mmCIF file with all atom_site columns, C-alpha atoms in Angstrom:
data_model
loop_
_atom_site.group_PDB
_atom_site.id
_atom_site.type_symbol
_atom_site.label_atom_id
_atom_site.label_alt_id
_atom_site.label_comp_id
_atom_site.label_asym_id
_atom_site.label_entity_id
_atom_site.label_seq_id
_atom_site.pdbx_PDB_ins_code
_atom_site.Cartn_x
_atom_site.Cartn_y
_atom_site.Cartn_z
_atom_site.occupancy
_atom_site.B_iso_or_equiv
_atom_site.pdbx_formal_charge
_atom_site.auth_seq_id
_atom_site.auth_comp_id
_atom_site.auth_asym_id
_atom_site.auth_atom_id
_atom_site.pdbx_PDB_model_num
ATOM 1   C CA . UNK A 1 1   ? -7.267  2.572  -13.620 1.00 0.00 ? 1   UNK A CA 1
ATOM 2   C CA . UNK A 1 2   ? -10.020 5.181  -13.193 1.00 0.00 ? 2   UNK A CA 1
ATOM 3   C CA . UNK A 1 3   ? -10.096 8.259  -15.397 1.00 0.00 ? 3   UNK A CA 1
ATOM 4   C CA . UNK A 1 4   ? -9.365  10.576 -12.469 1.00 0.00 ? 4   UNK A CA 1
ATOM 5   C CA . UNK A 1 5   ? -6.175  8.594  -11.773 1.00 0.00 ? 5   UNK A CA 1
ATOM 6   C CA . UNK A 1 6   ? -5.062  8.649  -15.405 1.00 0.00 ? 6   UNK A CA 1
ATOM 7   C CA . UNK A 1 7   ? -5.581  12.390 -15.682 1.00 0.00 ? 7   UNK A CA 1
ATOM 8   C CA . UNK A 1 8   ? -4.553  13.463 -12.172 1.00 0.00 ? 8   UNK A CA 1
ATOM 9   C CA . UNK A 1 9   ? -1.571  15.580 -13.306 1.00 0.00 ? 9   UNK A CA 1
ATOM 10  C CA . UNK A 1 10  ? -3.946  17.539 -15.569 1.00 0.00 ? 10  UNK A CA 1
ATOM 11  C CA . UNK A 1 11  ? -6.897  18.095 -13.258 1.00 0.00 ? 11  UNK A CA 1
ATOM 12  C CA . UNK A 1 12  ? -4.721  18.651 -10.180 1.00 0.00 ? 12  UNK A CA 1
ATOM 13  C CA . UNK A 1 13  ? -2.840  21.405 -12.018 1.00 0.00 ? 13  UNK A CA 1
ATOM 14  C CA . UNK A 1 14  ? -6.163  22.902 -13.125 1.00 0.00 ? 14  UNK A CA 1
ATOM 15  C CA . UNK A 1 15  ? -7.509  22.650 -9.555  1.00 0.00 ? 15  UNK A CA 1
ATOM 16  C CA . UNK A 1 16  ? -4.460  24.575 -8.365  1.00 0.00 ? 16  UNK A CA 1
ATOM 17  C CA . UNK A 1 17  ? -5.115  27.224 -11.019 1.00 0.00 ? 17  UNK A CA 1
ATOM 18  C CA . UNK A 1 18  ? -8.742  27.870 -9.992  1.00 0.00 ? 18  UNK A CA 1
ATOM 19  C CA . UNK A 1 19  ? -7.445  28.316 -6.445  1.00 0.00 ? 19  UNK A CA 1
ATOM 20  C CA . UNK A 1 20  ? -4.996  30.932 -7.695  1.00 0.00 ? 20  UNK A CA 1
ATOM 21  C CA . UNK A 1 21  ? -1.936  28.701 -7.330  1.00 0.00 ? 21  UNK A CA 1
ATOM 22  C CA . UNK A 1 22  ? 0.896   27.749 -9.649  1.00 0.00 ? 22  UNK A CA 1
ATOM 23  C CA . UNK A 1 23  ? 1.883   24.103 -10.114 1.00 0.00 ? 23  UNK A CA 1
ATOM 24  C CA . UNK A 1 24  ? 4.546   21.838 -11.564 1.00 0.00 ? 24  UNK A CA 1
ATOM 25  C CA . UNK A 1 25  ? 4.754   18.091 -12.276 1.00 0.00 ? 25  UNK A CA 1
ATOM 26  C CA . UNK A 1 26  ? 6.037   16.021 -9.359  1.00 0.00 ? 26  UNK A CA 1
ATOM 27  C CA . UNK A 1 27  ? 6.459   12.349 -10.240 1.00 0.00 ? 27  UNK A CA 1
ATOM 28  C CA . UNK A 1 28  ? 2.979   10.969 -10.937 1.00 0.00 ? 28  UNK A CA 1
ATOM 29  C CA . UNK A 1 29  ? 1.327   13.992 -9.316  1.00 0.00 ? 29  UNK A CA 1
ATOM 30  C CA . UNK A 1 30  ? 1.839   17.730 -9.005  1.00 0.00 ? 30  UNK A CA 1
ATOM 31  C CA . UNK A 1 31  ? 3.261   20.147 -6.488  1.00 0.00 ? 31  UNK A CA 1
ATOM 32  C CA . UNK A 1 32  ? 1.476   23.466 -6.061  1.00 0.00 ? 32  UNK A CA 1
ATOM 33  C CA . UNK A 1 33  ? 2.337   26.733 -4.391  1.00 0.00 ? 33  UNK A CA 1
ATOM 34  C CA . UNK A 1 34  ? 0.280   29.754 -3.454  1.00 0.00 ? 34  UNK A CA 1
ATOM 35  C CA . UNK A 1 35  ? 1.496   33.264 -4.196  1.00 0.00 ? 35  UNK A CA 1
ATOM 36  C CA . UNK A 1 36  ? 3.736   34.784 -1.543  1.00 0.00 ? 36  UNK A CA 1
ATOM 37  C CA . UNK A 1 37  ? 7.301   34.469 -0.355  1.00 0.00 ? 37  UNK A CA 1
ATOM 38  C CA . UNK A 1 38  ? 6.397   32.272 2.618   1.00 0.00 ? 38  UNK A CA 1
ATOM 39  C CA . UNK A 1 39  ? 3.943   29.887 0.958   1.00 0.00 ? 39  UNK A CA 1
ATOM 40  C CA . UNK A 1 40  ? 4.424   26.178 1.518   1.00 0.00 ? 40  UNK A CA 1
ATOM 41  C CA . UNK A 1 41  ? 4.093   23.493 -1.178  1.00 0.00 ? 41  UNK A CA 1
ATOM 42  C CA . UNK A 1 42  ? 1.200   21.059 -1.518  1.00 0.00 ? 42  UNK A CA 1
ATOM 43  C CA . UNK A 1 43  ? 1.941   17.653 -3.041  1.00 0.00 ? 43  UNK A CA 1
ATOM 44  C CA . UNK A 1 44  ? -1.110  16.094 -4.738  1.00 0.00 ? 44  UNK A CA 1
ATOM 45  C CA . UNK A 1 45  ? -0.937  12.380 -5.545  1.00 0.00 ? 45  UNK A CA 1
ATOM 46  C CA . UNK A 1 46  ? -3.205  9.409  -6.122  1.00 0.00 ? 46  UNK A CA 1
ATOM 47  C CA . UNK A 1 47  ? -3.101  6.816  -3.354  1.00 0.00 ? 47  UNK A CA 1
ATOM 48  C CA . UNK A 1 48  ? -2.159  4.029  -3.438  1.00 0.00 ? 48  UNK A CA 1
ATOM 49  C CA . UNK A 1 49  ? 0.435   5.021  -5.991  1.00 0.00 ? 49  UNK A CA 1
ATOM 50  C CA . UNK A 1 50  ? 4.073   5.745  -6.560  1.00 0.00 ? 50  UNK A CA 1
ATOM 51  C CA . UNK A 1 51  ? 5.650   8.806  -5.029  1.00 0.00 ? 51  UNK A CA 1
ATOM 52  C CA . UNK A 1 52  ? 3.545   9.074  -1.876  1.00 0.00 ? 52  UNK A CA 1
ATOM 53  C CA . UNK A 1 53  ? 6.305   7.834  0.449   1.00 0.00 ? 53  UNK A CA 1
ATOM 54  C CA . UNK A 1 54  ? 8.828   10.344 -0.864  1.00 0.00 ? 54  UNK A CA 1
ATOM 55  C CA . UNK A 1 55  ? 6.354   13.232 -0.743  1.00 0.00 ? 55  UNK A CA 1
ATOM 56  C CA . UNK A 1 56  ? 5.289   12.245 2.784   1.00 0.00 ? 56  UNK A CA 1
ATOM 57  C CA . UNK A 1 57  ? 8.895   12.329 3.955   1.00 0.00 ? 57  UNK A CA 1
ATOM 58  C CA . UNK A 1 58  ? 9.360   15.788 2.437   1.00 0.00 ? 58  UNK A CA 1
ATOM 59  C CA . UNK A 1 59  ? 6.223   17.031 4.197   1.00 0.00 ? 59  UNK A CA 1
ATOM 60  C CA . UNK A 1 60  ? 7.336   15.526 7.511   1.00 0.00 ? 60  UNK A CA 1
ATOM 61  C CA . UNK A 1 61  ? 10.596  17.478 7.316   1.00 0.00 ? 61  UNK A CA 1
ATOM 62  C CA . UNK A 1 62  ? 9.070   20.745 6.120   1.00 0.00 ? 62  UNK A CA 1
ATOM 63  C CA . UNK A 1 63  ? 6.642   22.351 8.591   1.00 0.00 ? 63  UNK A CA 1
ATOM 64  C CA . UNK A 1 64  ? 3.647   23.858 6.817   1.00 0.00 ? 64  UNK A CA 1
ATOM 65  C CA . UNK A 1 65  ? 3.942   21.700 3.700   1.00 0.00 ? 65  UNK A CA 1
ATOM 66  C CA . UNK A 1 66  ? 0.894   19.614 2.768   1.00 0.00 ? 66  UNK A CA 1
ATOM 67  C CA . UNK A 1 67  ? 0.446   16.125 1.336   1.00 0.00 ? 67  UNK A CA 1
ATOM 68  C CA . UNK A 1 68  ? -2.912  15.670 -0.394  1.00 0.00 ? 68  UNK A CA 1
ATOM 69  C CA . UNK A 1 69  ? -3.886  12.094 -1.208  1.00 0.00 ? 69  UNK A CA 1
ATOM 70  C CA . UNK A 1 70  ? -6.706  11.360 -3.649  1.00 0.00 ? 70  UNK A CA 1
ATOM 71  C CA . UNK A 1 71  ? -8.153  7.952  -2.926  1.00 0.00 ? 71  UNK A CA 1
ATOM 72  C CA . UNK A 1 72  ? -11.200 5.707  -2.961  1.00 0.00 ? 72  UNK A CA 1
ATOM 73  C CA . UNK A 1 73  ? -10.167 4.202  0.395   1.00 0.00 ? 73  UNK A CA 1
ATOM 74  C CA . UNK A 1 74  ? -10.148 7.054  2.893   1.00 0.00 ? 74  UNK A CA 1
ATOM 75  C CA . UNK A 1 75  ? -9.770  4.829  5.951   1.00 0.00 ? 75  UNK A CA 1
ATOM 76  C CA . UNK A 1 76  ? -6.663  3.129  4.578   1.00 0.00 ? 76  UNK A CA 1
ATOM 77  C CA . UNK A 1 77  ? -5.154  6.460  3.481   1.00 0.00 ? 77  UNK A CA 1
ATOM 78  C CA . UNK A 1 78  ? -5.684  7.924  6.956   1.00 0.00 ? 78  UNK A CA 1
ATOM 79  C CA . UNK A 1 79  ? -4.024  4.883  8.513   1.00 0.00 ? 79  UNK A CA 1
ATOM 80  C CA . UNK A 1 80  ? -1.125  5.069  6.040   1.00 0.00 ? 80  UNK A CA 1
ATOM 81  C CA . UNK A 1 81  ? -0.493  8.743  6.795   1.00 0.00 ? 81  UNK A CA 1
ATOM 82  C CA . UNK A 1 82  ? -0.665  8.191  10.552  1.00 0.00 ? 82  UNK A CA 1
ATOM 83  C CA . UNK A 1 83  ? 2.105   5.583  10.381  1.00 0.00 ? 83  UNK A CA 1
ATOM 84  C CA . UNK A 1 84  ? 4.297   8.222  8.715   1.00 0.00 ? 84  UNK A CA 1
ATOM 85  C CA . UNK A 1 85  ? 3.648   10.868 11.340  1.00 0.00 ? 85  UNK A CA 1
ATOM 86  C CA . UNK A 1 86  ? 1.139   12.902 9.333   1.00 0.00 ? 86  UNK A CA 1
ATOM 87  C CA . UNK A 1 87  ? -2.173  14.243 10.653  1.00 0.00 ? 87  UNK A CA 1
ATOM 88  C CA . UNK A 1 88  ? -5.271  15.103 8.574   1.00 0.00 ? 88  UNK A CA 1
ATOM 89  C CA . UNK A 1 89  ? -5.976  18.827 8.171   1.00 0.00 ? 89  UNK A CA 1
ATOM 90  C CA . UNK A 1 90  ? -8.786  18.702 5.616   1.00 0.00 ? 90  UNK A CA 1
ATOM 91  C CA . UNK A 1 91  ? -11.050 16.337 3.716   1.00 0.00 ? 91  UNK A CA 1
ATOM 92  C CA . UNK A 1 92  ? -13.026 17.011 0.547   1.00 0.00 ? 92  UNK A CA 1
ATOM 93  C CA . UNK A 1 93  ? -14.536 15.084 -2.352  1.00 0.00 ? 93  UNK A CA 1
ATOM 94  C CA . UNK A 1 94  ? -13.534 14.960 -6.017  1.00 0.00 ? 94  UNK A CA 1
ATOM 95  C CA . UNK A 1 95  ? -16.583 15.084 -8.301  1.00 0.00 ? 95  UNK A CA 1
ATOM 96  C CA . UNK A 1 96  ? -16.802 14.528 -12.036 1.00 0.00 ? 96  UNK A CA 1
ATOM 97  C CA . UNK A 1 97  ? -19.447 14.965 -14.735 1.00 0.00 ? 97  UNK A CA 1
ATOM 98  C CA . UNK A 1 98  ? -19.740 14.872 -18.535 1.00 0.00 ? 98  UNK A CA 1
ATOM 99  C CA . UNK A 1 99  ? -19.535 18.473 -19.699 1.00 0.00 ? 99  UNK A CA 1
ATOM 100 C CA . UNK A 1 100 ? -22.434 18.096 -22.127 1.00 0.00 ? 100 UNK A CA 1
ATOM 101 C CA . UNK A 1 101 ? -24.757 17.160 -19.252 1.00 0.00 ? 101 UNK A CA 1
ATOM 102 C CA . UNK A 1 102 ? -24.213 20.452 -17.417 1.00 0.00 ? 102 UNK A CA 1
ATOM 103 C CA . UNK A 1 103 ? -23.804 23.143 -20.078 1.00 0.00 ? 103 UNK A CA 1
ATOM 104 C CA . UNK A 1 104 ? -27.461 24.225 -20.158 1.00 0.00 ? 104 UNK A CA 1
ATOM 105 C CA . UNK A 1 105 ? -28.175 27.876 -20.846 1.00 0.00 ? 105 UNK A CA 1
ATOM 106 C CA . UNK A 1 106 ? -27.965 29.811 -17.556 1.00 0.00 ? 106 UNK A CA 1
ATOM 107 C CA . UNK A 1 107 ? -31.375 30.838 -16.222 1.00 0.00 ? 107 UNK A CA 1
ATOM 108 C CA . UNK A 1 108 ? -31.053 34.458 -15.056 1.00 0.00 ? 108 UNK A CA 1
ATOM 109 C CA . UNK A 1 109 ? -33.511 37.082 -13.862 1.00 0.00 ? 109 UNK A CA 1
ATOM 110 C CA . UNK A 1 110 ? -34.192 39.945 -16.271 1.00 0.00 ? 110 UNK A CA 1
ATOM 111 C CA . UNK A 1 111 ? -32.052 42.407 -14.318 1.00 0.00 ? 111 UNK A CA 1
ATOM 112 C CA . UNK A 1 112 ? -28.991 40.119 -14.204 1.00 0.00 ? 112 UNK A CA 1
ATOM 113 C CA . UNK A 1 113 ? -26.057 40.096 -16.599 1.00 0.00 ? 113 UNK A CA 1
ATOM 114 C CA . UNK A 1 114 ? -23.408 37.439 -17.131 1.00 0.00 ? 114 UNK A CA 1
ATOM 115 C CA . UNK A 1 115 ? -19.833 38.305 -18.096 1.00 0.00 ? 115 UNK A CA 1
ATOM 116 C CA . UNK A 1 116 ? -16.789 36.165 -18.880 1.00 0.00 ? 116 UNK A CA 1
ATOM 117 C CA . UNK A 1 117 ? -13.141 37.184 -18.672 1.00 0.00 ? 117 UNK A CA 1
ATOM 118 C CA . UNK A 1 118 ? -10.001 35.186 -19.512 1.00 0.00 ? 118 UNK A CA 1
ATOM 119 C CA . UNK A 1 119 ? -7.344  35.689 -16.830 1.00 0.00 ? 119 UNK A CA 1
ATOM 120 C CA . UNK A 1 120 ? -3.805  34.351 -16.482 1.00 0.00 ? 120 UNK A CA 1
ATOM 121 C CA . UNK A 1 121 ? -4.567  31.207 -14.483 1.00 0.00 ? 121 UNK A CA 1
ATOM 122 C CA . UNK A 1 122 ? -8.272  30.688 -15.220 1.00 0.00 ? 122 UNK A CA 1
ATOM 123 C CA . UNK A 1 123 ? -11.357 32.067 -16.936 1.00 0.00 ? 123 UNK A CA 1
ATOM 124 C CA . UNK A 1 124 ? -13.754 33.987 -14.724 1.00 0.00 ? 124 UNK A CA 1
ATOM 125 C CA . UNK A 1 125 ? -17.553 33.963 -14.982 1.00 0.00 ? 125 UNK A CA 1
ATOM 126 C CA . UNK A 1 126 ? -19.432 36.659 -13.077 1.00 0.00 ? 126 UNK A CA 1
ATOM 127 C CA . UNK A 1 127 ? -23.101 37.529 -12.658 1.00 0.00 ? 127 UNK A CA 1
ATOM 128 C CA . UNK A 1 128 ? -24.086 41.102 -11.819 1.00 0.00 ? 128 UNK A CA 1
ATOM 129 C CA . UNK A 1 129 ? -27.421 42.607 -10.832 1.00 0.00 ? 129 UNK A CA 1
ATOM 130 C CA . UNK A 1 130 ? -27.699 46.340 -11.527 1.00 0.00 ? 130 UNK A CA 1
ATOM 131 C CA . UNK A 1 131 ? -23.906 46.313 -12.108 1.00 0.00 ? 131 UNK A CA 1
ATOM 132 C CA . UNK A 1 132 ? -23.262 44.812 -8.670  1.00 0.00 ? 132 UNK A CA 1
ATOM 133 C CA . UNK A 1 133 ? -21.450 41.426 -8.706  1.00 0.00 ? 133 UNK A CA 1
ATOM 134 C CA . UNK A 1 134 ? -23.546 38.780 -6.949  1.00 0.00 ? 134 UNK A CA 1
ATOM 135 C CA . UNK A 1 135 ? -21.933 35.488 -8.006  1.00 0.00 ? 135 UNK A CA 1
ATOM 136 C CA . UNK A 1 136 ? -18.798 34.226 -9.704  1.00 0.00 ? 136 UNK A CA 1
ATOM 137 C CA . UNK A 1 137 ? -16.808 31.109 -10.505 1.00 0.00 ? 137 UNK A CA 1
ATOM 138 C CA . UNK A 1 138 ? -13.627 29.984 -12.199 1.00 0.00 ? 138 UNK A CA 1
ATOM 139 C CA . UNK A 1 139 ? -12.743 27.375 -14.823 1.00 0.00 ? 139 UNK A CA 1
ATOM 140 C CA . UNK A 1 140 ? -9.400  26.072 -16.054 1.00 0.00 ? 140 UNK A CA 1
ATOM 141 C CA . UNK A 1 141 ? -9.292  23.941 -19.199 1.00 0.00 ? 141 UNK A CA 1
ATOM 142 C CA . UNK A 1 142 ? -6.565  21.320 -19.733 1.00 0.00 ? 142 UNK A CA 1
ATOM 143 C CA . UNK A 1 143 ? -6.372  18.959 -22.723 1.00 0.00 ? 143 UNK A CA 1
ATOM 144 C CA . UNK A 1 144 ? -9.912  17.567 -22.878 1.00 0.00 ? 144 UNK A CA 1
ATOM 145 C CA . UNK A 1 145 ? -10.958 18.250 -19.298 1.00 0.00 ? 145 UNK A CA 1
ATOM 146 C CA . UNK A 1 146 ? -11.770 21.233 -17.129 1.00 0.00 ? 146 UNK A CA 1
ATOM 147 C CA . UNK A 1 147 ? -11.910 22.042 -13.441 1.00 0.00 ? 147 UNK A CA 1
ATOM 148 C CA . UNK A 1 148 ? -14.457 24.467 -12.035 1.00 0.00 ? 148 UNK A CA 1
ATOM 149 C CA . UNK A 1 149 ? -14.239 26.009 -8.607  1.00 0.00 ? 149 UNK A CA 1
ATOM 150 C CA . UNK A 1 150 ? -14.111 29.052 -6.333  1.00 0.00 ? 150 UNK A CA 1
ATOM 151 C CA . UNK A 1 151 ? -17.871 29.536 -6.646  1.00 0.00 ? 151 UNK A CA 1
ATOM 152 C CA . UNK A 1 152 ? -19.185 32.467 -4.653  1.00 0.00 ? 152 UNK A CA 1
ATOM 153 C CA . UNK A 1 153 ? -22.689 33.871 -4.261  1.00 0.00 ? 153 UNK A CA 1
ATOM 154 C CA . UNK A 1 154 ? -23.373 37.035 -2.276  1.00 0.00 ? 154 UNK A CA 1
ATOM 155 C CA . UNK A 1 155 ? -27.183 36.947 -2.212  1.00 0.00 ? 155 UNK A CA 1
ATOM 156 C CA . UNK A 1 156 ? -28.395 34.288 0.266   1.00 0.00 ? 156 UNK A CA 1
ATOM 157 C CA . UNK A 1 157 ? -32.008 34.425 -0.910  1.00 0.00 ? 157 UNK A CA 1
ATOM 158 C CA . UNK A 1 158 ? -31.028 33.728 -4.526  1.00 0.00 ? 158 UNK A CA 1
ATOM 159 C CA . UNK A 1 159 ? -27.554 32.292 -4.026  1.00 0.00 ? 159 UNK A CA 1
ATOM 160 C CA . UNK A 1 160 ? -28.370 28.748 -5.128  1.00 0.00 ? 160 UNK A CA 1
ATOM 161 C CA . UNK A 1 161 ? -29.984 29.972 -8.340  1.00 0.00 ? 161 UNK A CA 1
ATOM 162 C CA . UNK A 1 162 ? -27.061 32.234 -9.161  1.00 0.00 ? 162 UNK A CA 1
ATOM 163 C CA . UNK A 1 163 ? -24.579 29.456 -8.328  1.00 0.00 ? 163 UNK A CA 1
ATOM 164 C CA . UNK A 1 164 ? -26.378 27.074 -10.690 1.00 0.00 ? 164 UNK A CA 1
ATOM 165 C CA . UNK A 1 165 ? -26.261 29.725 -13.422 1.00 0.00 ? 165 UNK A CA 1
ATOM 166 C CA . UNK A 1 166 ? -22.530 30.246 -12.880 1.00 0.00 ? 166 UNK A CA 1
ATOM 167 C CA . UNK A 1 167 ? -21.906 26.488 -13.040 1.00 0.00 ? 167 UNK A CA 1
ATOM 168 C CA . UNK A 1 168 ? -23.870 26.229 -16.289 1.00 0.00 ? 168 UNK A CA 1
ATOM 169 C CA . UNK A 1 169 ? -21.847 29.086 -17.799 1.00 0.00 ? 169 UNK A CA 1
ATOM 170 C CA . UNK A 1 170 ? -18.568 27.516 -16.666 1.00 0.00 ? 170 UNK A CA 1
ATOM 171 C CA . UNK A 1 171 ? -19.598 24.172 -18.162 1.00 0.00 ? 171 UNK A CA 1
ATOM 172 C CA . UNK A 1 172 ? -20.525 25.894 -21.418 1.00 0.00 ? 172 UNK A CA 1
ATOM 173 C CA . UNK A 1 173 ? -17.124 27.594 -21.521 1.00 0.00 ? 173 UNK A CA 1
ATOM 174 C CA . UNK A 1 174 ? -15.438 24.215 -21.029 1.00 0.00 ? 174 UNK A CA 1
ATOM 175 C CA . UNK A 1 175 ? -17.622 22.558 -23.677 1.00 0.00 ? 175 UNK A CA 1
ATOM 176 C CA . UNK A 1 176 ? -16.885 25.243 -26.257 1.00 0.00 ? 176 UNK A CA 1
ATOM 177 C CA . UNK A 1 177 ? -13.153 24.688 -25.715 1.00 0.00 ? 177 UNK A CA 1
ATOM 178 C CA . UNK A 1 178 ? -13.356 20.917 -26.187 1.00 0.00 ? 178 UNK A CA 1
ATOM 179 C CA . UNK A 1 179 ? -13.372 19.704 -22.585 1.00 0.00 ? 179 UNK A CA 1
ATOM 180 C CA . UNK A 1 180 ? -15.472 16.533 -22.416 1.00 0.00 ? 180 UNK A CA 1
ATOM 181 C CA . UNK A 1 181 ? -15.143 16.011 -18.665 1.00 0.00 ? 181 UNK A CA 1
ATOM 182 C CA . UNK A 1 182 ? -15.589 18.363 -15.727 1.00 0.00 ? 182 UNK A CA 1
ATOM 183 C CA . UNK A 1 183 ? -14.009 18.034 -12.291 1.00 0.00 ? 183 UNK A CA 1
ATOM 184 C CA . UNK A 1 184 ? -14.529 19.949 -9.094  1.00 0.00 ? 184 UNK A CA 1
ATOM 185 C CA . UNK A 1 185 ? -13.501 19.514 -5.470  1.00 0.00 ? 185 UNK A CA 1
ATOM 186 C CA . UNK A 1 186 ? -16.115 20.313 -2.825  1.00 0.00 ? 186 UNK A CA 1
ATOM 187 C CA . UNK A 1 187 ? -16.621 19.936 0.907   1.00 0.00 ? 187 UNK A CA 1
ATOM 188 C CA . UNK A 1 188 ? -18.429 16.847 2.126   1.00 0.00 ? 188 UNK A CA 1
ATOM 189 C CA . UNK A 1 189 ? -21.563 18.796 3.039   1.00 0.00 ? 189 UNK A CA 1
ATOM 190 C CA . UNK A 1 190 ? -21.891 19.998 -0.579  1.00 0.00 ? 190 UNK A CA 1
ATOM 191 C CA . UNK A 1 191 ? -21.771 16.558 -2.180  1.00 0.00 ? 191 UNK A CA 1
ATOM 192 C CA . UNK A 1 192 ? -25.497 15.773 -2.022  1.00 0.00 ? 192 UNK A CA 1
ATOM 193 C CA . UNK A 1 193 ? -26.468 18.986 -3.811  1.00 0.00 ? 193 UNK A CA 1
ATOM 194 C CA . UNK A 1 194 ? -23.929 18.399 -6.567  1.00 0.00 ? 194 UNK A CA 1
ATOM 195 C CA . UNK A 1 195 ? -24.782 14.738 -7.139  1.00 0.00 ? 195 UNK A CA 1
ATOM 196 C CA . UNK A 1 196 ? -28.467 15.688 -7.350  1.00 0.00 ? 196 UNK A CA 1
ATOM 197 C CA . UNK A 1 197 ? -27.604 17.970 -10.276 1.00 0.00 ? 197 UNK A CA 1
ATOM 198 C CA . UNK A 1 198 ? -25.633 15.389 -12.267 1.00 0.00 ? 198 UNK A CA 1
ATOM 199 C CA . UNK A 1 199 ? -22.193 15.101 -10.693 1.00 0.00 ? 199 UNK A CA 1
ATOM 200 C CA . UNK A 1 200 ? -20.649 11.807 -9.531  1.00 0.00 ? 200 UNK A CA 1
ATOM 201 C CA . UNK A 1 201 ? -18.377 11.373 -6.523  1.00 0.00 ? 201 UNK A CA 1
ATOM 202 C CA . UNK A 1 202 ? -15.094 9.924  -7.800  1.00 0.00 ? 202 UNK A CA 1
ATOM 203 C CA . UNK A 1 203 ? -12.700 9.971  -4.836  1.00 0.00 ? 203 UNK A CA 1
ATOM 204 C CA . UNK A 1 204 ? -11.875 11.400 -1.428  1.00 0.00 ? 204 UNK A CA 1
ATOM 205 C CA . UNK A 1 205 ? -9.331  14.224 -1.233  1.00 0.00 ? 205 UNK A CA 1
ATOM 206 C CA . UNK A 1 206 ? -7.513  14.186 2.127   1.00 0.00 ? 206 UNK A CA 1
ATOM 207 C CA . UNK A 1 207 ? -4.815  16.665 3.128   1.00 0.00 ? 207 UNK A CA 1
ATOM 208 C CA . UNK A 1 208 ? -2.136  16.037 5.777   1.00 0.00 ? 208 UNK A CA 1
ATOM 209 C CA . UNK A 1 209 ? 0.580   17.938 7.601   1.00 0.00 ? 209 UNK A CA 1
ATOM 210 C CA . UNK A 1 210 ? 3.316   16.757 9.936   1.00 0.00 ? 210 UNK A CA 1
ATOM 211 C CA . UNK A 1 211 ? 2.023   15.904 13.400  1.00 0.00 ? 211 UNK A CA 1
ATOM 212 C CA . UNK A 1 212 ? 3.154   18.205 16.199  1.00 0.00 ? 212 UNK A CA 1
#
């Protein structure tokens, strides 16, 4: 079994945290919920694997709920979900990297400052230029691994440089706290840039809701 499958309950909970969501164990996966009285649950599971049928049935009967399958066989997962009356609503890619390969010192312009702040669900890294925030990212550390995400850069002309600096700072934060492995979930059009900088694509992340 691949490392991402073995550790899915950990990294899926951390992924929920960097998205600002709470989570709880659900069989071999996790169920997450966004803040708000009317938020709907998201069930995150490896596929193939135990628990998917039960979670799929719950999602079919609960409009707005989401089933997210993490798999190395996207075509088969899409076919499986279709037979259960579920339609895809999003597709992303799970990436992984050794923390020590990415925790280089951030390269910042002279007028930029980097700050870190521990918050309830995640640690925040932010870069400011002349006291104006220009880039930020989040990291959640869980028992030997960490998930980074929610990267934002406000300056298009320097956004990629600031984003790389934020990622390096997030990786350093994870490394200092004993996380050997990093995970992140990105859109398909971001994969090439990440793999060029040392990440490896581990699995597809496909989300489904009940068909109309």
